[in-house]
Short mmCIF file of C-alpha atoms and ligand atoms in Angstrom, two decimals:
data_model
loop_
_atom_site.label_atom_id
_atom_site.label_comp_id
_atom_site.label_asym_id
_atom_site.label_seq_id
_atom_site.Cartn_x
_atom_site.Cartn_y
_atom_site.Cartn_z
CA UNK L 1421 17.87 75.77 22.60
CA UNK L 1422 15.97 72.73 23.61
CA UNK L 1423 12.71 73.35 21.74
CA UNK L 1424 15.09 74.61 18.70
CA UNK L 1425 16.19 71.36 18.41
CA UNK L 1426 12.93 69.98 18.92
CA UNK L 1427 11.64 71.87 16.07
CA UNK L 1428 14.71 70.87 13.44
CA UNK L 1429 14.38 67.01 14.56
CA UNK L 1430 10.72 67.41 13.46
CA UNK L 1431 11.20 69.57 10.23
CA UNK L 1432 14.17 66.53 9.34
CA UNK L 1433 11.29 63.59 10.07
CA UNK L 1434 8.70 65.52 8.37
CA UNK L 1435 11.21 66.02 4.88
CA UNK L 1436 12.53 62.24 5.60
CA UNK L 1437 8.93 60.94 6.14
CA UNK L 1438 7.98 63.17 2.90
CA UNK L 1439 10.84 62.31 1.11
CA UNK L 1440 10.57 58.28 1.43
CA UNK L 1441 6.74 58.75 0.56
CA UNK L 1442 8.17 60.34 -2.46
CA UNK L 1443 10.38 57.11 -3.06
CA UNK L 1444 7.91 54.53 -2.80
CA UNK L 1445 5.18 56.22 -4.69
CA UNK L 1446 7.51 55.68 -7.58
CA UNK L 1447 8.35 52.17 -6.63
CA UNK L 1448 7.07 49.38 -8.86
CA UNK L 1449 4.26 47.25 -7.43
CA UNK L 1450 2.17 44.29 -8.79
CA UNK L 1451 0.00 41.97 -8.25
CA UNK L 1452 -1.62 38.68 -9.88
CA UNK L 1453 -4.32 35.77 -9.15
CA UNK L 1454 -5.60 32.81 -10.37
CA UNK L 1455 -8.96 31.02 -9.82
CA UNK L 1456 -8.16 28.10 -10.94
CA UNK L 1457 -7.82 26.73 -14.94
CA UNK L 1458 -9.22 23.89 -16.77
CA UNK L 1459 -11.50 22.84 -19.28
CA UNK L 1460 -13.45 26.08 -18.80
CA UNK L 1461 -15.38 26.04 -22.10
CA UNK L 1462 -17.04 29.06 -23.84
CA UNK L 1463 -20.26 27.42 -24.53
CA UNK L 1464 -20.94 26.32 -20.95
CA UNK L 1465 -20.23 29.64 -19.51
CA UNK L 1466 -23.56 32.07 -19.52
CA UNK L 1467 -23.02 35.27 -19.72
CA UNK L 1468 -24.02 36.10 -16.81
CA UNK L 1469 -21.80 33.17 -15.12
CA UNK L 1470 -18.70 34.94 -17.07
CA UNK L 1471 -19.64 37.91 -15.52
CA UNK L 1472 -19.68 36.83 -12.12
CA UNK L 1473 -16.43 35.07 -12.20
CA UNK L 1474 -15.04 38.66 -13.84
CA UNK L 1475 -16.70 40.45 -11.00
CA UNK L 1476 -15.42 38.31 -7.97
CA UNK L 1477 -11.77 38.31 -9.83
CA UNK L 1478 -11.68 42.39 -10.26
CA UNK L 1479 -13.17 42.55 -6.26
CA UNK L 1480 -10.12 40.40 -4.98
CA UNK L 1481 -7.17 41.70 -7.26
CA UNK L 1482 -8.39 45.49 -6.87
CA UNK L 1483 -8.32 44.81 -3.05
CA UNK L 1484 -4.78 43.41 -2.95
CA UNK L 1485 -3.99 46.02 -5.81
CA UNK L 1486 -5.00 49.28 -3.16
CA UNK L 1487 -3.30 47.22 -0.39
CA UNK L 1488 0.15 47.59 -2.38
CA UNK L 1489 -0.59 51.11 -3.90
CA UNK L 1490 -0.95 52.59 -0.22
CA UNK L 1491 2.38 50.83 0.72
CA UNK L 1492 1.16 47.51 2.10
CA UNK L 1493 2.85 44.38 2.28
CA UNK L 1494 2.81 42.13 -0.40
CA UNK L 1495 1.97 39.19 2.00
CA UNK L 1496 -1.08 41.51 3.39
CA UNK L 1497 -2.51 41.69 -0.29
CA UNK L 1498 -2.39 38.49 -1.21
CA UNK L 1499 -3.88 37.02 1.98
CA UNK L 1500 -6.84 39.77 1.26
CA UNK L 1501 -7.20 38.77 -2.02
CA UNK L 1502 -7.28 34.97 -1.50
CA UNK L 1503 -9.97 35.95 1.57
CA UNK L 1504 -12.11 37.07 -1.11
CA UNK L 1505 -12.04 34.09 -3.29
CA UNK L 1506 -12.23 31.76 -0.35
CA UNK L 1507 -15.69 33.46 0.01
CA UNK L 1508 -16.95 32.73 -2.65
CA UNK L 1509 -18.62 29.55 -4.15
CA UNK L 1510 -17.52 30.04 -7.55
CA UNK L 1511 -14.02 28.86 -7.03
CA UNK L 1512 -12.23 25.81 -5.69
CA UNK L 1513 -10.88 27.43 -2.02
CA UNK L 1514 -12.54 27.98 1.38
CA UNK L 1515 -16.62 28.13 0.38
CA UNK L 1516 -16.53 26.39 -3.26
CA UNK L 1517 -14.18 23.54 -1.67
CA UNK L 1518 -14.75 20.22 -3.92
CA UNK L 1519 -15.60 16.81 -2.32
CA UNK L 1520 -13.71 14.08 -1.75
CA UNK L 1521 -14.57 10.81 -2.95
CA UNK L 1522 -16.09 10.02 0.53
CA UNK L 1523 -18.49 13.07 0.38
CA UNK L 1524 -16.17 15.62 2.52
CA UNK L 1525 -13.64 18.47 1.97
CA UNK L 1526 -10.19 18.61 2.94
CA UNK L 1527 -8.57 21.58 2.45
CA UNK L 1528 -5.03 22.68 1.44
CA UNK L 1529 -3.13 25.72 1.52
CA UNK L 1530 0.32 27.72 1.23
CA UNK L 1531 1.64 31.10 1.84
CA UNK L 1532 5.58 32.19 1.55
CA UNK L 1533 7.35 35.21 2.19
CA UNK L 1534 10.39 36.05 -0.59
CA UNK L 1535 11.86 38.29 1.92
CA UNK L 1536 12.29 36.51 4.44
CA UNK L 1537 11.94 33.05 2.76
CA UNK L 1538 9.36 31.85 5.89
CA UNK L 1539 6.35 29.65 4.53
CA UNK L 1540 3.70 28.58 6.02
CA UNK L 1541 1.54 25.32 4.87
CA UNK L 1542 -1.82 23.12 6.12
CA UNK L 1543 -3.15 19.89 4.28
CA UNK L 1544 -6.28 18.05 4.46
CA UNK L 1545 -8.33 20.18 6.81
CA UNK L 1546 -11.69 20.03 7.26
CA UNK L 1547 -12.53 22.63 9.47
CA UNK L 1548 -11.12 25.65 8.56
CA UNK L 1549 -12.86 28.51 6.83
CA UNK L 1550 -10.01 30.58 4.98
CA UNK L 1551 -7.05 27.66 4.69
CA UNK L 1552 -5.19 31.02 3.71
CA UNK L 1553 -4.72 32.37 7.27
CA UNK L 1554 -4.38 29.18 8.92
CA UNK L 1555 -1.16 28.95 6.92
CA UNK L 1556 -0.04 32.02 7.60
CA UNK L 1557 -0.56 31.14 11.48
CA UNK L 1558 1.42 28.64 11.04
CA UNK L 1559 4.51 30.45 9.05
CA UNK L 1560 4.26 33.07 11.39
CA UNK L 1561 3.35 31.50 15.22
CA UNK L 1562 4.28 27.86 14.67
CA UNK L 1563 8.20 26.40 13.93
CA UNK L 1564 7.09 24.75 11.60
CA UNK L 1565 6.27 24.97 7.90
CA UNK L 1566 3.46 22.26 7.27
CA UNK L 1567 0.69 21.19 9.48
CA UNK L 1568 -2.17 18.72 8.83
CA UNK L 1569 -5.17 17.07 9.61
CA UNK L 1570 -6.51 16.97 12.84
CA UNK L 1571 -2.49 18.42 14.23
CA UNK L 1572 -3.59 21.54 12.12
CA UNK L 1573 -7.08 22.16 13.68
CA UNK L 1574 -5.69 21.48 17.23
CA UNK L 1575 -2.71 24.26 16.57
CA UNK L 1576 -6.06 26.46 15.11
CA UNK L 1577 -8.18 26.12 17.65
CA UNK L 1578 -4.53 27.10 20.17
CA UNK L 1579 -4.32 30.24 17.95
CA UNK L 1580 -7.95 31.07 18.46
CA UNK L 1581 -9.17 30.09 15.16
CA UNK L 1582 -12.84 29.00 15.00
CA UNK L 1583 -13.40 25.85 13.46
CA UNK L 1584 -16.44 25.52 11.42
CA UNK L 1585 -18.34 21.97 10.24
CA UNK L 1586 -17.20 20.36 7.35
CA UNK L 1587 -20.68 20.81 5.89
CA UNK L 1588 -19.69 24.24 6.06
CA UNK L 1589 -18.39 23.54 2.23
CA UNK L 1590 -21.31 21.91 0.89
CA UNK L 1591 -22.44 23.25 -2.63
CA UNK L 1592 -25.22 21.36 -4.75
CA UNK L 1593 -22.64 22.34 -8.09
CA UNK L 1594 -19.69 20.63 -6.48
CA UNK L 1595 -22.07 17.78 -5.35
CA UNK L 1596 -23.23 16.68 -8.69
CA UNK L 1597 -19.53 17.19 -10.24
CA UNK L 1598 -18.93 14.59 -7.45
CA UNK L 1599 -21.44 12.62 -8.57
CA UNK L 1600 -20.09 12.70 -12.33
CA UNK L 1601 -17.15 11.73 -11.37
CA UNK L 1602 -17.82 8.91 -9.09
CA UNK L 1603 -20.39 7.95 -12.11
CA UNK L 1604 -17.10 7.77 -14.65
CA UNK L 1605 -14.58 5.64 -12.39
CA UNK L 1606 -17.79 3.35 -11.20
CA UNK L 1607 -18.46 2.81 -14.92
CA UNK L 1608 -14.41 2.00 -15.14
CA UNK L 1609 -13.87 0.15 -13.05
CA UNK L 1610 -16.96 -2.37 -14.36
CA UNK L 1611 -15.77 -2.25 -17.08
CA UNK L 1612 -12.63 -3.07 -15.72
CA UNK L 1613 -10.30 -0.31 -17.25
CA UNK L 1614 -10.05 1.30 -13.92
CA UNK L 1615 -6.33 1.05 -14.68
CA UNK L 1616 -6.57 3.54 -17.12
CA UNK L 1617 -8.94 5.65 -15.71
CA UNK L 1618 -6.71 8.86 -14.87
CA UNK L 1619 -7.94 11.56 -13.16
CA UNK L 1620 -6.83 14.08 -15.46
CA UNK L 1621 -9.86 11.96 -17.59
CA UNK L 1622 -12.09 12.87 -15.11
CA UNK L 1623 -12.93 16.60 -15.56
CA UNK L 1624 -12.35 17.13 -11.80
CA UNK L 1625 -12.67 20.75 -12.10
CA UNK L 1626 -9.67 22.67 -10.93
CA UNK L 1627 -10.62 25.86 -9.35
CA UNK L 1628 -8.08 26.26 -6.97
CA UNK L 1629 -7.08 29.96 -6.18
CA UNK L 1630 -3.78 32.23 -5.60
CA UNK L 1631 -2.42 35.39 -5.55
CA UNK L 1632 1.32 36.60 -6.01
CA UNK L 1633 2.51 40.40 -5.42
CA UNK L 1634 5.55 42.32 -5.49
CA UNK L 1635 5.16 45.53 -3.12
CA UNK L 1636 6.75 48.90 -3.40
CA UNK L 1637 9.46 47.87 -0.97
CA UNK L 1638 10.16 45.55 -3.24
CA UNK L 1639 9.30 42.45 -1.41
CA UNK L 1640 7.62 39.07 -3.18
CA UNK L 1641 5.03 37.27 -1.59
CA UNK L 1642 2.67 33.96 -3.16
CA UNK L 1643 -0.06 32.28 -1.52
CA UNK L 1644 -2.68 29.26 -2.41
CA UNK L 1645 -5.28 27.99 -1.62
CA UNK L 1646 -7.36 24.67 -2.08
CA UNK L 1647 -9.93 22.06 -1.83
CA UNK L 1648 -7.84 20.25 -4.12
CA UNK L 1649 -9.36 17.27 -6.83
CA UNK L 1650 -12.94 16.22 -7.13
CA UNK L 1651 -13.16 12.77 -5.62
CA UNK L 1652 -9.56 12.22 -4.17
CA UNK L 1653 -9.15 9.93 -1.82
CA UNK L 1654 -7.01 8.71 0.91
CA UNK L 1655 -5.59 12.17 2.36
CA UNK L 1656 -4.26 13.11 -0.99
CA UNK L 1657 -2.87 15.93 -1.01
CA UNK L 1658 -1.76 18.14 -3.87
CA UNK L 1659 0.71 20.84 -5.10
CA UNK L 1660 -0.96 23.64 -3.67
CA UNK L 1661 0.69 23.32 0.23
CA UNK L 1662 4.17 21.99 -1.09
CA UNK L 1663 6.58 25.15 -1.14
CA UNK L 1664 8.38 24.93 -4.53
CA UNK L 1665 5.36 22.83 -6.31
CA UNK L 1666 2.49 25.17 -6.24
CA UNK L 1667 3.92 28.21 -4.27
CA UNK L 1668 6.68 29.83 -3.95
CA UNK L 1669 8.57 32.99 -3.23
CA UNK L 1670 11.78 34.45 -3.44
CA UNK L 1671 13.00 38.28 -3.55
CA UNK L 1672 14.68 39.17 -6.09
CA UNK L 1673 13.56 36.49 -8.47
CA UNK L 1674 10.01 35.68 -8.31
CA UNK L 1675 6.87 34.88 -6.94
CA UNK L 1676 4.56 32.03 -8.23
CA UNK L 1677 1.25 30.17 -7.39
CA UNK L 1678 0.31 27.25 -9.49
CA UNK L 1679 -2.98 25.45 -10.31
CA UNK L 1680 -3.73 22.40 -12.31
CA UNK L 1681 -3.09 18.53 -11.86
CA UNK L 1682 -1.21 18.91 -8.60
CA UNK L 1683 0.46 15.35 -9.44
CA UNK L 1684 2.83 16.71 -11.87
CA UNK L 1685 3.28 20.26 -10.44
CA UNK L 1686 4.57 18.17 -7.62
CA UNK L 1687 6.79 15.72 -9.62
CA UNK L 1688 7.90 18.92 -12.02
CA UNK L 1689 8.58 20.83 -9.18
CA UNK L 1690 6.65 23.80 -11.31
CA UNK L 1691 6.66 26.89 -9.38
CA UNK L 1692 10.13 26.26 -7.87
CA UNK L 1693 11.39 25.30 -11.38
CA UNK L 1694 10.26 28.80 -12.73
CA UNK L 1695 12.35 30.47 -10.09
CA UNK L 1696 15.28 28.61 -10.67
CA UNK L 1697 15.28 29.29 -14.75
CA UNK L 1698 15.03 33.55 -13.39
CA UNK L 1699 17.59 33.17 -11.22
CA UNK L 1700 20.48 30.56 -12.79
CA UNK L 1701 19.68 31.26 -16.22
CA UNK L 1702 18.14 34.81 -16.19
CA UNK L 1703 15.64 34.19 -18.39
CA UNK L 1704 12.62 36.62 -17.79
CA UNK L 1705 9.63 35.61 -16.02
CA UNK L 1706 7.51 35.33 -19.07
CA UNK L 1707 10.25 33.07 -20.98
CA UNK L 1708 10.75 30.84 -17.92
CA UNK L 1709 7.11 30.63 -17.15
CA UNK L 1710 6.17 29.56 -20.94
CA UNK L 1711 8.84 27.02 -20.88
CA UNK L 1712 7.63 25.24 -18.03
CA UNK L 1713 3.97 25.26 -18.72
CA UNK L 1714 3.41 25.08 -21.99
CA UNK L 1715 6.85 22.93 -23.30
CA UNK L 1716 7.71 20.69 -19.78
CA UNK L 1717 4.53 20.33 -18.60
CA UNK L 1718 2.61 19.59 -22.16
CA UNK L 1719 5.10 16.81 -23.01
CA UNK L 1720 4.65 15.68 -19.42
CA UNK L 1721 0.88 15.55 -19.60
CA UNK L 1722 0.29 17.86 -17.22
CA UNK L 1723 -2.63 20.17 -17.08
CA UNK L 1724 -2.79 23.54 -15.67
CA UNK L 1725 -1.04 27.20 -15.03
CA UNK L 1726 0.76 29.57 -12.99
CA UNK L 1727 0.82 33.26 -12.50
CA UNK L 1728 4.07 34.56 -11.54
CA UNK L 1729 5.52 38.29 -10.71
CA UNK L 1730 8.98 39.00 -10.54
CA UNK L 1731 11.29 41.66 -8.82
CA UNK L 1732 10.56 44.32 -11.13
CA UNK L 1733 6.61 43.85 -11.42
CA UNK L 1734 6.22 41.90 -14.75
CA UNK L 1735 4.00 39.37 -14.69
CA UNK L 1736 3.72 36.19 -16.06
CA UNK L 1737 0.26 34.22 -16.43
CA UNK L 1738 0.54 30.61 -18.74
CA UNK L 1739 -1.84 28.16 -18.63
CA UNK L 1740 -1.83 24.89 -21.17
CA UNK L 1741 -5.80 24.52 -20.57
CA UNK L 1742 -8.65 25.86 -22.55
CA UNK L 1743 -8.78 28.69 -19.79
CA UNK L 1744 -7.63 30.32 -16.64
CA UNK L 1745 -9.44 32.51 -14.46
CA UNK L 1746 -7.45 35.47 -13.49
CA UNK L 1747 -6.77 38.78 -12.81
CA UNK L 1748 -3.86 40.96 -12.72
CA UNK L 1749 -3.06 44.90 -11.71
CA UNK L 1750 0.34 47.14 -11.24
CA UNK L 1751 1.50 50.30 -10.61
CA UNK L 1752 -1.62 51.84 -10.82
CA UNK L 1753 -2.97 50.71 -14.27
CA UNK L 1754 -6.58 49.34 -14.78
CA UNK L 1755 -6.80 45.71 -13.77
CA UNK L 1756 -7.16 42.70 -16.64
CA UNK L 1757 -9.33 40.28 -16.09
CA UNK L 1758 -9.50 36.73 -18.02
CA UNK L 1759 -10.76 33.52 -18.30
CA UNK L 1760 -9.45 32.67 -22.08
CA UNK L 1761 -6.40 33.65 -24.19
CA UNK L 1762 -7.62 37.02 -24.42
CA UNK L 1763 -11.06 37.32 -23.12
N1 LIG H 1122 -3.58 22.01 -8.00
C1 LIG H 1122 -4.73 21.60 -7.24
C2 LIG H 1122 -4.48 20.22 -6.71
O1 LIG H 1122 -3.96 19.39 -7.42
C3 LIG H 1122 -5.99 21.58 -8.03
C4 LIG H 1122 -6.31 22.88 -8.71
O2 LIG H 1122 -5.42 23.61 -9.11
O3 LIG H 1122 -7.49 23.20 -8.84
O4 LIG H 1122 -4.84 19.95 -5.60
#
């Protein structure tokens, strides 16, 4: 009788098991990132430079994008997919970090969970190879939703990070965009219009990267992650680590990261803005996205983009600059990857 049993309990798992396999393999899933927009023009792009941005972009979405396919979180993809950016020199995040004013990097960073509606934030580290994970230590292991500075590396080093130099970031191309920019608000301010030198004038180079996902249980996840604006100074600290600036999260409505003049995506509110325009107005992702970019933000003066995802998998990718590197993937479909309107 026993082993009866036995063998019915394990024919119902096996059809159950089969049967919710069969459930999520029809489930939508999604996933978009950015690394980072600006005034990314055609002629000083090689061809071979393009290509390397395209490659690095299709590596990182195509590893969150078989994260989500085999049932993975959505928080899981994104942080994989940001890991991979964070790697690499060629954006704004982790490796490619831009340099303060003073000659350092201080890094920010975001991550938030739509299902549960737990973030996790750091600003202005300098130690900390993938910003990513730190703030997903913290949403996860701390009680808190923002660390920073020094406070942030202590609770790292607690939670066994490894903290690496802050010449870790160095690059010679983020150096001499530095040095350009120093170059423009020395030349300013001797001229005495440092008043009006903005640094939306400066061609500070966003690069910042992000990733949002929706996963086949339905669940919304965004992430970014920063070295913020070529020569800040003073512990400024952007968009990208606010929750409802440059990230944000929330099932059943949407998922964005932002990037772009972190100034106004503060003021504006941007990603959290989005959200509110899917969810009180029920406009769709790509209509609320649109309107916030390219009509509030434009009038505004503000710079920059956002992809965004919502609960059913559409994605949403504006950007008011000459171009955005990104990438995007769902439901099994080749991935897209662009730097201009459509190229
Ligand atoms: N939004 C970032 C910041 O203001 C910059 C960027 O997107 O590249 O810190």
């Amino acid at each position: 009788m026993k082993t009866k049993l036995t063998t019915f309990s394990l024919i119902i798992s096996g059809l159950l098991f089969m049967s919710q396999n069969a459930f999520a393999a029809d489930k939508p899933y999604a996933i978009a990132i950015h690394g980072g927009a600006g005034t990314i023009s055609k002629a000083n792009l090689t061809p071979e430079q393009r290509q390397a941005y395209k490659d690095k972009l299709k590596e990182a979405v195509d590893k969150g994008s078989k994260i989500l396919e085999e049932g993975g979180d959505s928080l899981v993809a994104i942080q994989a997919a940001i890991n991979i950016l964070e790697n690499s020199p060629l954006f704004n995040a982790g490796l490619g970090a831009v340099y303060t004013y003073d000659g350092g990097h201080e890094l920010d960073a975001a991550i938030m969970d739509g299902k549960t509606m737990n973030a996790g934030a750091i600003a202005g580290v300098r130690h900390i190879a993938h910003p990513i994970d730190l703030a997903l230590a913290v949403m996860n292991k701390s009680e808190h939703v923002m660390l920073s500075g020094a406070g942030a590396e202590e609770f790292a080093l607690a939670q066994g990070f490894t903290l690496v130099p802050n010449s870790h970031f160095d690059t010679d191309a983020r150096y001499q965009q530095l040095l350009d920019a120093r170059e423009k608000l020395q030349a300013a301010a001797k001229s005495e219009q440092v008043a009006s030198v903005k640094m939306q004038d400066l061609d500070y180079k966003f690069g910042t990267v992000g990733a949002v996902a929706l996963d086949k249980k339905g669940n919304l996840a965004a992430g970014t992650s920063t070295g913020g604006m070529t020569a800040k100074r003073f512990g400024r600290i952007g968009d990208s680590p606010v929750i409802g600036a440059g990230t944000y999260a929330e099932n059943g409505v949407c998922a964005v990261s932002a990037t772009g003049h972190g100034e106004f995506f503060i003021r504006y509110l941007v990603a959290g803005d989005i959200c509110a325009k899917v969810k009180y107005q029920q406009k769709s992702i790509i209509q609320a996205a649109d309107e916030v970019i390219n009509q509030r933000l434009i009038t505004a003066g503000g710079s920059g983009g956002v992809i965004a995802v919502d609960q059913r998998g559409n994605i949403a990718t504006p950007f008011n600059t000459e171009g955005m590197y990104r990438a995007t993937r769902s439901n099994g479909e080749p991935a897209q990857v662009l730097i201009w309107q459509d190229e």
